[in-house]
Short mmCIF file of C-alpha atoms in Angstrom, two decimals:
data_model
loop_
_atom_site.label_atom_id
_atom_site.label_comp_id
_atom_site.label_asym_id
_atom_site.label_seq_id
_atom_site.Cartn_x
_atom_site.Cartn_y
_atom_site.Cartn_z
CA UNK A 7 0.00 0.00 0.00
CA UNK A 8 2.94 2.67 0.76
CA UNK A 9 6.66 1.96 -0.26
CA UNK A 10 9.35 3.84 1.15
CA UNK A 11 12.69 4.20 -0.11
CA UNK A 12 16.16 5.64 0.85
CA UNK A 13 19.03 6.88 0.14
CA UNK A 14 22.29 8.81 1.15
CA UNK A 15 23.42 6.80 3.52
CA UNK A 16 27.14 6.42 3.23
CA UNK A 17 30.96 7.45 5.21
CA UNK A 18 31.72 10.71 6.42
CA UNK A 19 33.82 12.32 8.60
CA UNK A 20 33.41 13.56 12.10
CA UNK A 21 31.97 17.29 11.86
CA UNK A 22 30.58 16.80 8.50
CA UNK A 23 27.35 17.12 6.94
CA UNK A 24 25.42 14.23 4.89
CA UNK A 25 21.35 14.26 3.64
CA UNK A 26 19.63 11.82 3.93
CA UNK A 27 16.18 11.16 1.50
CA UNK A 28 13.26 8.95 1.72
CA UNK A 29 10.54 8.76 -1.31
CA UNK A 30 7.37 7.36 -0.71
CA UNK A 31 5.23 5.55 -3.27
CA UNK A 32 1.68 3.77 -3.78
CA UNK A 33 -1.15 5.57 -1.25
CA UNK A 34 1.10 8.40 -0.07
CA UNK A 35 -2.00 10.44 0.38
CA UNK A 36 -2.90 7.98 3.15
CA UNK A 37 -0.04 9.50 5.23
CA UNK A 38 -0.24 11.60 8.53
CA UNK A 39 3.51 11.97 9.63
CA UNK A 40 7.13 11.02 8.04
CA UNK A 41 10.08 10.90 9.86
CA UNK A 42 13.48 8.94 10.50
CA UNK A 43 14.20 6.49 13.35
CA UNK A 44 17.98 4.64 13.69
CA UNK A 45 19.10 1.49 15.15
CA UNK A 46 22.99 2.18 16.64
CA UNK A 47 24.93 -0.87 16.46
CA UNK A 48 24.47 -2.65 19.75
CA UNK A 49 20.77 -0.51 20.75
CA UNK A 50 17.68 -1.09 19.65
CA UNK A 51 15.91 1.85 17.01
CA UNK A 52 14.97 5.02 18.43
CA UNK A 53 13.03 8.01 17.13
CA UNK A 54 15.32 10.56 15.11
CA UNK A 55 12.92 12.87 14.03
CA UNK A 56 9.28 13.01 12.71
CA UNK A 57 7.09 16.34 10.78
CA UNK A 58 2.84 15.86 10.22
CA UNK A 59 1.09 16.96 7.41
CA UNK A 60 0.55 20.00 9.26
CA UNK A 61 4.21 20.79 9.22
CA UNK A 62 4.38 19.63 13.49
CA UNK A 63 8.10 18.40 13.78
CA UNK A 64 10.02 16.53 16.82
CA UNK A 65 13.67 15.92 17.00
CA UNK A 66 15.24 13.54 19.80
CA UNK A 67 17.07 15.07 22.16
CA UNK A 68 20.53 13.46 20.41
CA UNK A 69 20.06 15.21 17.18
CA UNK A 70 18.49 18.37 17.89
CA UNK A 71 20.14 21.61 16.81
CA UNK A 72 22.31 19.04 14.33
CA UNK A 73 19.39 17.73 12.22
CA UNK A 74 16.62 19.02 10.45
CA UNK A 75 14.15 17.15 8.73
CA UNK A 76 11.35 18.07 5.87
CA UNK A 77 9.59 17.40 3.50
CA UNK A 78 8.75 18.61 -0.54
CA UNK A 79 5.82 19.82 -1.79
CA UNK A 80 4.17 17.17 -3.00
CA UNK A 81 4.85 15.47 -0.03
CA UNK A 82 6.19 12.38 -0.73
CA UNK A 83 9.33 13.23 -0.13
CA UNK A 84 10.91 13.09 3.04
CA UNK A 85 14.56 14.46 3.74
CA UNK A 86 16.69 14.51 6.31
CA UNK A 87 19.89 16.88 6.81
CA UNK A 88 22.66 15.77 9.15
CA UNK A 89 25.00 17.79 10.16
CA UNK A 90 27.62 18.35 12.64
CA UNK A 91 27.64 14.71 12.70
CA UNK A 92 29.46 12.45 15.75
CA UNK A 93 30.63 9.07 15.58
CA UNK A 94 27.90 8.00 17.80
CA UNK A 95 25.32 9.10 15.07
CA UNK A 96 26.55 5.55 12.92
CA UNK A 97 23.52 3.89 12.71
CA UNK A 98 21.25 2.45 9.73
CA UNK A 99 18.40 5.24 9.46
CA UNK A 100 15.14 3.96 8.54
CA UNK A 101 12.37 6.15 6.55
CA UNK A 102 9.20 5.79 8.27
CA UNK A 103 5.56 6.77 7.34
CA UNK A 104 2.52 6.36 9.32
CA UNK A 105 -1.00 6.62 8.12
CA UNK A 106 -4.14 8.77 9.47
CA UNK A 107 -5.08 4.82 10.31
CA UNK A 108 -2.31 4.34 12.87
CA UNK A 109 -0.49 1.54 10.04
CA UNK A 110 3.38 1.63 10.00
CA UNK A 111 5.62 1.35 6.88
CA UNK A 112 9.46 1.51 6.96
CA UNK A 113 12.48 1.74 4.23
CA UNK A 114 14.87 -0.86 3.86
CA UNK A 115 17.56 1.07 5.82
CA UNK A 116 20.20 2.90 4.88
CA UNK A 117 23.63 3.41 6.43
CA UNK A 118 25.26 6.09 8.13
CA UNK A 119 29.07 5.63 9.19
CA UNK A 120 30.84 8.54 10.91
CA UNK A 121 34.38 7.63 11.06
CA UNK A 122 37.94 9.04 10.28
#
């Protein structure tokens, strides 16, 4: 019913800066909020950020003032921009949509790896 699928995951260095985008496909009209969760290696997945319909965004506490997440127009487009980034932010970062009904959909993953 919805497909979601990421990209630009990949390495980069502590301090630097990477994007991160999610496109959603099938009923993306059935969608209330978009947003980004992460599973560190060793942790189970936590909420990175999330922004409604009505433009209503949360950050967690880890990212905020680093990340910033939104979406385009059309909104099917989800993107998140990572900045400032720490070694601790390696994770896989999952898109994930959630419909008006309260149903879940997630990407595939994609991964992150701060490192020098």
């Amino acid at each position: 019913q919805v497909q979601l699928a990421e990209s630009g995951g990949g390495l980069v260095q502590p301090g630097g800066s990477l994007n991160l985008s999610c496109v959603a496909s099938g009923r993306t009209a059935a969608i209330g909020t978009m947003g980004w969760d992460r599973q560190i290696p060793g942790k189970s997945r936590e909420m990175v950020a999330r922004i409604t319909t009505d433009d209503r965004i949360a950050y967690a506490n880890a990212v905020k003032g680093r990340f910033s997440v939104s979406v385009n127009d059309a909104g099917d487009t989800v993107t998140l921009q990572m900045g400032s980034l720490k070694s601790e932010d390696t994770a896989v970062y999952y898109c994930r949509g959630e419909t008006y009904g309260g149903s879940v959909y997630w990407g595939q993953g994609t991964q992150v790896t701060v490192s020098s």
